[in-house]
XYZ file of C-alpha atoms in Angstrom:
495
model
C -216.548 48.198 203.683
C -212.794 48.373 203.281
C -211.171 48.095 199.890
C -208.439 45.506 200.372
C -206.969 46.145 196.926
C -206.004 49.784 197.577
C -202.679 48.874 199.181
C -201.840 45.853 197.008
C -199.757 45.449 193.873
C -201.621 45.377 190.567
C -200.963 41.845 189.349
C -202.367 42.647 185.914
C -199.206 44.662 185.274
C -196.978 41.898 183.984
C -194.189 43.474 181.937
C -190.836 44.665 183.261
C -191.590 48.379 183.374
C -194.969 47.933 185.056
C -193.578 45.543 187.686
C -190.627 47.871 188.393
C -192.893 50.913 188.744
C -195.211 48.988 191.093
C -192.324 47.899 193.309
C -190.752 51.368 193.440
C -194.052 53.109 194.164
C -194.830 50.581 196.930
C -191.409 51.025 198.554
C -192.304 54.151 200.689
C -195.157 52.234 202.296
C -192.765 49.768 203.942
C -189.612 51.925 204.106
C -190.651 55.584 204.421
C -187.029 56.603 204.988
C -186.021 55.142 201.612
C -185.957 58.240 199.388
C -183.221 57.542 196.866
C -184.960 55.878 193.929
C -182.358 56.708 191.301
C -181.090 53.975 188.958
C -177.675 54.053 190.726
C -179.067 53.115 194.116
C -178.185 49.483 195.061
C -181.690 48.835 196.402
C -183.271 49.974 193.139
C -180.854 47.740 191.204
C -182.076 44.789 193.269
C -185.718 45.725 192.532
C -184.899 45.926 188.845
C -183.341 42.467 188.920
C -186.451 41.151 190.665
C -188.634 42.900 188.051
C -186.641 41.263 185.296
C -187.119 37.831 186.873
C -190.862 38.416 187.360
C -191.149 39.553 183.718
C -189.568 36.295 182.531
C -191.759 34.179 184.835
C -194.871 35.997 183.603
C -193.846 35.306 180.004
C -193.546 31.582 180.708
C -196.845 31.550 182.603
C -198.643 33.278 179.735
C -197.056 30.931 177.211
C -198.176 27.878 179.165
C -201.654 29.323 179.653
C -201.934 29.921 175.899
C -201.122 26.276 175.198
C -204.415 25.296 176.860
C -206.432 27.041 174.127
C -206.471 25.825 170.523
C -206.653 29.364 169.178
C -203.384 30.419 170.841
C -201.390 27.177 171.217
C -198.068 27.007 169.371
C -196.703 23.570 170.240
C -197.848 20.850 167.851
C -198.636 18.292 170.539
C -200.864 20.758 172.405
C -202.629 21.741 169.203
C -203.296 18.064 168.496
C -204.521 17.475 172.056
C -206.936 20.392 171.750
C -208.217 19.170 168.397
C -208.678 15.624 169.762
C -210.826 17.092 172.535
C -213.146 18.349 169.793
C -213.216 14.918 168.203
C -211.073 16.064 165.282
C -208.006 14.225 163.996
C -205.841 16.522 161.841
C -204.832 15.152 158.475
C -201.253 13.947 158.276
C -199.089 13.743 155.151
C -200.114 11.116 152.615
C -198.008 9.488 149.869
C -198.428 9.737 146.114
C -199.080 6.636 144.007
C -197.782 6.127 140.466
C -198.008 3.483 137.776
C -194.525 2.376 136.653
C -193.329 0.662 133.506
C -190.201 -1.499 133.387
C -188.524 -2.328 130.073
C -186.247 -5.349 129.565
C -182.942 -5.368 127.685
C -184.262 -8.007 125.333
C -187.140 -10.398 124.953
C -186.826 -13.279 127.413
C -187.864 -16.881 126.945
C -189.287 -16.951 130.475
C -191.481 -14.529 132.380
C -189.596 -11.875 134.367
C -190.880 -10.791 137.785
C -190.156 -7.403 139.367
C -190.800 -8.215 143.048
C -193.073 -6.346 145.412
C -191.112 -3.767 147.408
C -188.716 -3.004 144.551
C -187.189 0.438 145.229
C -186.964 3.253 142.680
C -186.385 6.975 143.003
C -186.032 10.271 141.184
C -182.723 11.844 140.191
C -180.952 13.935 142.816
C -180.158 17.493 141.708
C -178.512 20.520 143.289
C -181.977 21.750 144.227
C -184.006 18.603 144.907
C -183.147 15.432 146.808
C -184.244 11.976 145.698
C -187.846 10.929 146.233
C -188.159 7.196 146.888
C -190.929 4.818 145.844
C -191.653 1.120 146.342
C -193.754 -1.212 144.243
C -196.784 -2.572 146.077
C -197.104 -5.875 144.166
C -195.215 -8.173 141.845
C -194.965 -7.119 138.198
C -194.838 -10.065 135.789
C -193.589 -9.365 132.274
C -194.557 -12.465 130.310
C -192.169 -14.383 128.074
C -191.899 -12.823 124.621
C -192.520 -9.264 125.843
C -190.250 -6.316 126.570
C -192.616 -4.652 129.067
C -193.360 -1.495 127.076
C -196.107 -2.956 124.891
C -199.322 -0.944 124.539
C -202.931 -1.695 123.742
C -204.905 -0.155 120.890
C -205.736 2.863 123.085
C -202.077 3.616 123.733
C -202.067 2.361 127.333
C -199.187 0.261 128.630
C -200.116 -3.389 129.103
C -197.709 -4.100 131.982
C -197.627 -1.564 134.780
C -197.124 -1.821 138.516
C -198.258 0.446 141.328
C -195.536 2.271 143.244
C -196.128 4.204 146.442
C -194.003 7.055 147.717
C -191.761 6.332 150.697
C -189.657 3.557 152.159
C -190.628 0.689 154.447
C -189.022 0.316 157.866
C -189.319 -3.303 158.951
C -188.879 -4.914 162.362
C -187.696 -1.843 164.233
C -187.171 -2.701 167.887
C -189.254 -0.142 169.754
C -188.477 -1.274 173.280
C -189.654 -3.178 176.311
C -192.842 -2.556 178.253
C -192.397 -1.618 181.899
C -196.003 -2.356 182.775
C -196.620 1.322 183.578
C -199.662 3.298 182.460
C -199.622 5.508 179.357
C -196.210 4.347 178.147
C -194.633 6.270 175.255
C -192.021 5.185 172.707
C -190.549 7.191 169.799
C -189.833 5.617 166.417
C -186.356 6.118 165.009
C -187.035 7.398 161.476
C -189.002 10.297 160.012
C -191.118 11.582 158.372
C -193.553 8.843 159.336
C -196.647 8.126 157.256
C -199.209 8.083 160.046
C -201.543 5.426 158.662
C -198.727 2.973 157.935
C -197.676 2.307 161.552
C -198.338 -1.213 162.830
C -197.021 -2.949 165.949
C -196.216 -6.567 166.763
C -196.044 -7.159 170.515
C -194.860 -10.204 172.410
C -196.185 -10.537 175.965
C -194.545 -13.904 176.486
C -196.781 -16.052 174.306
C -195.660 -14.977 170.845
C -196.124 -11.884 168.704
C -199.589 -10.506 167.999
C -200.607 -7.418 166.051
C -202.129 -4.503 167.958
C -204.534 -1.999 166.400
C -203.937 1.714 165.927
C -206.768 3.989 167.152
C -207.251 7.752 167.110
C -208.122 7.773 170.810
C -208.879 5.423 173.692
C -212.495 6.503 174.195
C -213.912 3.149 173.034
C -210.976 1.052 174.305
C -211.595 -1.572 176.976
C -209.042 -2.745 179.580
C -208.068 -5.697 177.367
C -208.204 -3.839 174.018
C -204.876 -4.213 172.208
C -204.813 -0.607 171.063
C -202.185 2.082 170.617
C -202.124 5.692 169.441
C -199.689 7.502 167.160
C -198.891 11.193 167.615
C -196.561 13.041 165.233
C -194.506 16.037 166.298
C -193.467 19.022 164.174
C -190.680 16.944 162.579
C -193.097 14.107 161.786
C -191.368 11.785 164.243
C -193.911 9.339 165.614
C -194.608 8.737 169.276
C -196.347 5.467 170.170
C -198.736 5.748 173.144
C -200.345 2.843 175.025
C -203.378 2.834 177.317
C -203.642 2.929 181.101
C -205.240 -0.461 181.744
C -208.741 1.007 181.891
C -208.895 2.649 178.475
C -206.600 0.476 176.423
C -204.452 -2.446 177.520
C -200.984 -2.036 179.059
C -198.476 -4.353 177.306
C -197.136 -6.963 179.709
C -193.415 -6.622 180.457
C -191.370 -8.806 178.127
C -187.819 -7.981 177.083
C -187.617 -6.492 173.563
C -191.247 -7.346 173.058
C -192.371 -4.352 170.932
C -191.547 -4.150 167.215
C -192.786 -1.603 164.683
C -193.417 -1.709 160.941
C -194.054 1.573 159.164
C -193.300 3.726 156.152
C -191.462 7.026 155.930
C -192.127 9.624 153.245
C -195.332 11.318 152.173
C -196.046 14.952 151.395
C -196.399 16.912 148.164
C -192.697 16.468 147.437
C -193.871 13.163 145.985
C -196.024 14.793 143.299
C -193.239 14.576 140.725
C -193.655 14.940 136.976
C -193.960 12.213 134.387
C -190.830 10.274 133.362
C -188.966 11.338 136.518
C -188.981 8.087 138.535
C -186.156 6.474 136.597
C -183.458 5.429 139.085
C -183.159 2.015 140.749
C -181.304 1.094 143.921
C -180.311 -2.252 142.440
C -180.969 -2.761 138.741
C -181.797 -6.375 137.741
C -179.530 -7.632 134.969
C -182.377 -8.072 132.478
C -183.980 -4.653 133.127
C -182.994 -1.817 130.811
C -185.022 1.028 132.321
C -188.025 2.012 134.401
C -190.184 5.128 134.306
C -193.546 6.626 135.184
C -195.380 7.478 131.946
C -197.915 9.707 133.690
C -198.258 11.940 136.716
C -199.437 10.535 140.039
C -202.593 8.456 139.972
C -203.122 9.467 143.611
C -201.767 12.869 144.594
C -199.784 13.234 147.813
C -200.846 15.772 150.436
C -199.001 17.597 153.203
C -200.062 17.440 156.816
C -202.353 20.156 158.112
C -200.448 23.146 159.386
C -201.094 24.504 162.866
C -203.095 27.372 161.380
C -205.220 24.955 159.340
C -205.929 22.843 162.433
C -207.078 25.936 164.333
C -209.608 26.598 161.559
C -210.653 23.052 160.741
C -211.069 21.551 164.217
C -213.902 23.899 165.289
C -215.503 23.547 161.842
C -215.418 19.781 162.155
C -217.021 19.972 165.584
C -219.892 21.941 164.069
C -220.318 19.657 161.049
C -219.504 16.147 162.335
C -223.161 15.134 162.330
C -224.393 16.974 159.249
C -223.744 20.195 157.324
C -226.257 22.898 158.156
C -224.953 26.214 156.851
C -223.940 26.929 153.262
C -220.271 27.244 154.236
C -220.417 23.836 155.973
C -220.813 22.169 152.579
C -217.812 24.015 151.129
C -215.656 23.009 154.089
C -216.670 19.343 154.020
C -216.222 18.838 150.276
C -212.745 20.390 150.327
C -211.802 18.219 153.286
C -213.145 14.994 151.779
C -211.825 15.627 148.245
C -208.695 17.635 149.072
C -206.570 15.897 146.436
C -209.091 16.601 143.673
C -210.644 19.992 144.460
C -209.045 23.424 144.680
C -212.000 25.671 145.599
C -215.673 25.259 146.464
C -218.613 27.570 146.995
C -222.017 26.514 148.331
C -225.155 28.539 147.615
C -228.658 27.804 148.850
C -230.871 27.570 145.807
C -233.192 30.622 145.662
C -236.069 28.488 144.380
C -235.674 25.588 146.813
C -234.594 26.244 150.404
C -233.668 22.563 150.869
C -231.345 22.470 147.853
C -227.653 23.413 147.988
C -225.942 24.316 144.712
C -222.269 23.424 145.209
C -219.818 24.905 142.723
C -216.355 23.294 142.673
C -213.093 23.882 140.836
C -210.995 20.764 140.358
C -207.231 20.809 140.805
C -204.931 21.017 137.814
C -203.290 17.770 138.977
C -206.655 16.009 138.606
C -207.697 17.547 135.281
C -205.643 19.713 132.941
C -208.859 21.394 131.815
C -210.274 21.899 135.343
C -213.327 19.924 134.226
C -215.801 18.438 136.710
C -216.346 15.030 135.138
C -219.426 12.913 135.722
C -217.546 10.465 137.964
C -216.353 13.120 140.423
C -219.733 14.869 140.324
C -221.436 11.601 141.293
C -218.897 10.982 144.089
C -219.536 14.426 145.582
C -223.310 14.142 145.443
C -223.190 10.594 146.845
C -220.973 11.733 149.737
C -223.457 14.428 150.782
C -226.427 12.122 150.296
C -225.059 10.078 153.210
C -224.504 12.981 155.608
C -227.160 15.551 154.678
C -229.983 16.512 157.022
C -233.121 14.576 156.102
C -234.985 16.373 153.344
C -231.982 18.364 152.122
C -230.433 17.872 148.694
C -227.225 18.891 146.944
C -226.153 19.231 143.334
C -222.560 19.785 142.214
C -221.671 22.142 139.378
C -218.519 23.381 137.652
C -217.676 27.074 138.124
C -219.113 29.861 136.074
C -216.437 32.254 134.886
C -216.616 36.042 134.939
C -214.423 37.294 132.140
C -213.092 40.829 132.425
C -211.389 42.903 129.750
C -208.463 45.151 130.625
C -207.567 48.320 128.745
C -204.112 49.382 129.968
C -201.721 52.275 129.411
C -197.991 51.646 129.809
C -195.146 54.158 129.812
C -191.684 52.567 129.661
C -188.460 53.997 131.061
C -185.989 55.282 128.484
C -183.308 52.656 129.138
C -185.642 49.681 128.571
C -186.974 48.125 125.368
C -190.634 49.016 124.972
C -191.771 45.761 123.348
C -189.915 43.655 125.916
C -191.474 45.432 128.880
C -194.894 45.273 127.216
C -194.495 41.521 126.670
C -193.476 41.038 130.309
C -196.550 42.966 131.498
C -198.839 40.896 129.277
C -197.289 37.645 130.485
C -197.649 38.720 134.125
C -201.331 39.626 133.703
C -202.205 36.387 131.916
C -200.435 34.360 134.595
C -202.182 36.391 137.320
C -205.592 35.387 135.978
C -204.680 31.752 135.406
C -207.494 29.461 136.551
C -206.795 28.230 140.045
C -205.449 31.533 141.338
C -208.808 33.168 142.079
C -211.334 31.634 144.455
C -215.104 31.779 144.012
C -216.464 35.261 144.645
C -212.977 36.721 145.239
C -213.050 40.390 144.327
C -210.360 42.244 142.395
C -209.070 45.760 143.038
C -207.683 47.173 139.793
C -205.725 49.742 141.792
C -203.964 46.964 143.709
C -203.285 45.131 140.435
C -201.658 48.280 139.013
C -199.352 48.354 142.012
C -198.428 44.670 141.641
C -197.535 45.075 137.975
C -195.458 48.201 138.610
C -193.626 46.491 141.501
C -192.895 43.175 139.803
C -191.979 44.280 136.259
C -188.777 46.200 135.616
C -188.721 49.206 133.305
C -192.167 50.645 134.069
C -192.449 54.400 134.565
C -196.258 54.489 134.647
C -198.860 51.707 134.412
C -202.588 52.376 134.458
C -205.696 50.220 134.015
C -208.439 52.300 132.432
C -211.190 49.710 132.919
C -214.114 50.580 135.227
C -215.332 49.931 137.844
C -212.130 49.919 139.885
C -213.343 46.976 141.985
C -214.661 43.825 140.292
C -216.968 41.755 142.510
C -217.971 38.352 141.061
C -220.921 36.314 142.291
C -220.394 33.425 144.748
C -220.590 30.957 141.852
C -218.131 32.878 139.658
C -214.345 32.848 139.246
C -212.554 35.745 137.592
C -210.742 35.137 134.313
C -209.042 37.453 131.847
C -210.821 38.212 128.604
C -209.553 40.839 126.191
C -206.278 42.557 127.027
C -205.148 45.785 125.383
C -201.865 47.474 126.344
C -201.007 50.833 124.778
C -197.268 51.310 125.311
C -195.191 54.480 124.907
C -191.659 55.533 125.807
C -188.625 53.313 126.087
C -186.456 52.197 123.205
C -187.846 50.467 120.156
C -186.680 46.986 119.238
C -184.157 47.159 116.398
C -184.968 44.660 113.653
C -182.513 43.588 110.917
């Protein structure tokens, strides 16, 4: 049986050098008299140009082939398409929500109304741009009040909800051509995905169409549309093909959009920072947010997060089975409230999952798992657990470690100052929220970090043993006692 491949090019060699070598080595087969294969030969120059072109084409082919697979795709739209095929819709940016207080110049004889949609924003600085907010309802300050009155518990009596972002009203999207799978791009960004609504006129007046994640359940007459965001959070509106989702009937300027722009963690500003008004009513003296966000904003999932989360979702969309499934689901469902989670199958009950969670600092300054959040977590899993399985939520257990350190300071640095900087660095390094459950610590690596990040250190050693600290899956590392014996350097001169 003849081997056809013996006299053929190796098409697995795809880079420039491999292609060039293949072409040059194949040349004698077709032109035996061609013996000059030096780089100066015109024929070889032509082969090199061809090799260069093939190298570029192979690069583009590989890039396009990679876009078919979620693991290797780079373009946002392809990553979204791959995740949709797994039934997963990546999380987009969400806005923060604050409670605002408005204070009048003086007590009025009549009630004063701050209208819904009133725009406020933070102060622009050299570093940060303004962050805009809009009130979501009317605020009525009754006659005889200034607006900053409080109850016996110290809570403001008159507050109004304000949501991050700005509303875009009645944007003309375009005209339907009657074609299948029509696409239109909205003008402003970043778009808050869940805020997009469409009013469409097909010749009989405007009606509202519904946004869906996909057209799987859409019928030929279903007034549905999809929204896909690109890397810049510009929104593309997609209509159906007449079989899965209705095609809008052609009608000039018949498609209008209403949506909000904003969202993302840039909206998680501090208290008393939302103080500026686009147009200040004559009777209003000031406005402010007395507390941090009541609802924390979140950023959209990155491409790397989608690559991890989409397959996990596909494995857990019916019910969590493995221990790690519970950790993934609780962090996804309570992403604005929880920082870390660790699920452990109870050693005394195979059907019981012990779920340890660390709440975010934005939710609780003390990282405390309150009874309300505990009940929400356990109720959420009660609805999606496999029959017979149970779950209980717990706060973390902390593994406190003591560090005994030796520090030698360089001669040109103040000993006490360097020592204080080292202590501050170590305490910040072990701040709650930095270490995940069960995350081990290499004391040798920590020595290197301190020496690299603090100026003035000649030698820094941690004398604590063992050199590697391995907490349990329910434990988070914290710093206990800290002793630093410092030598060298210059002493602080006191008067």
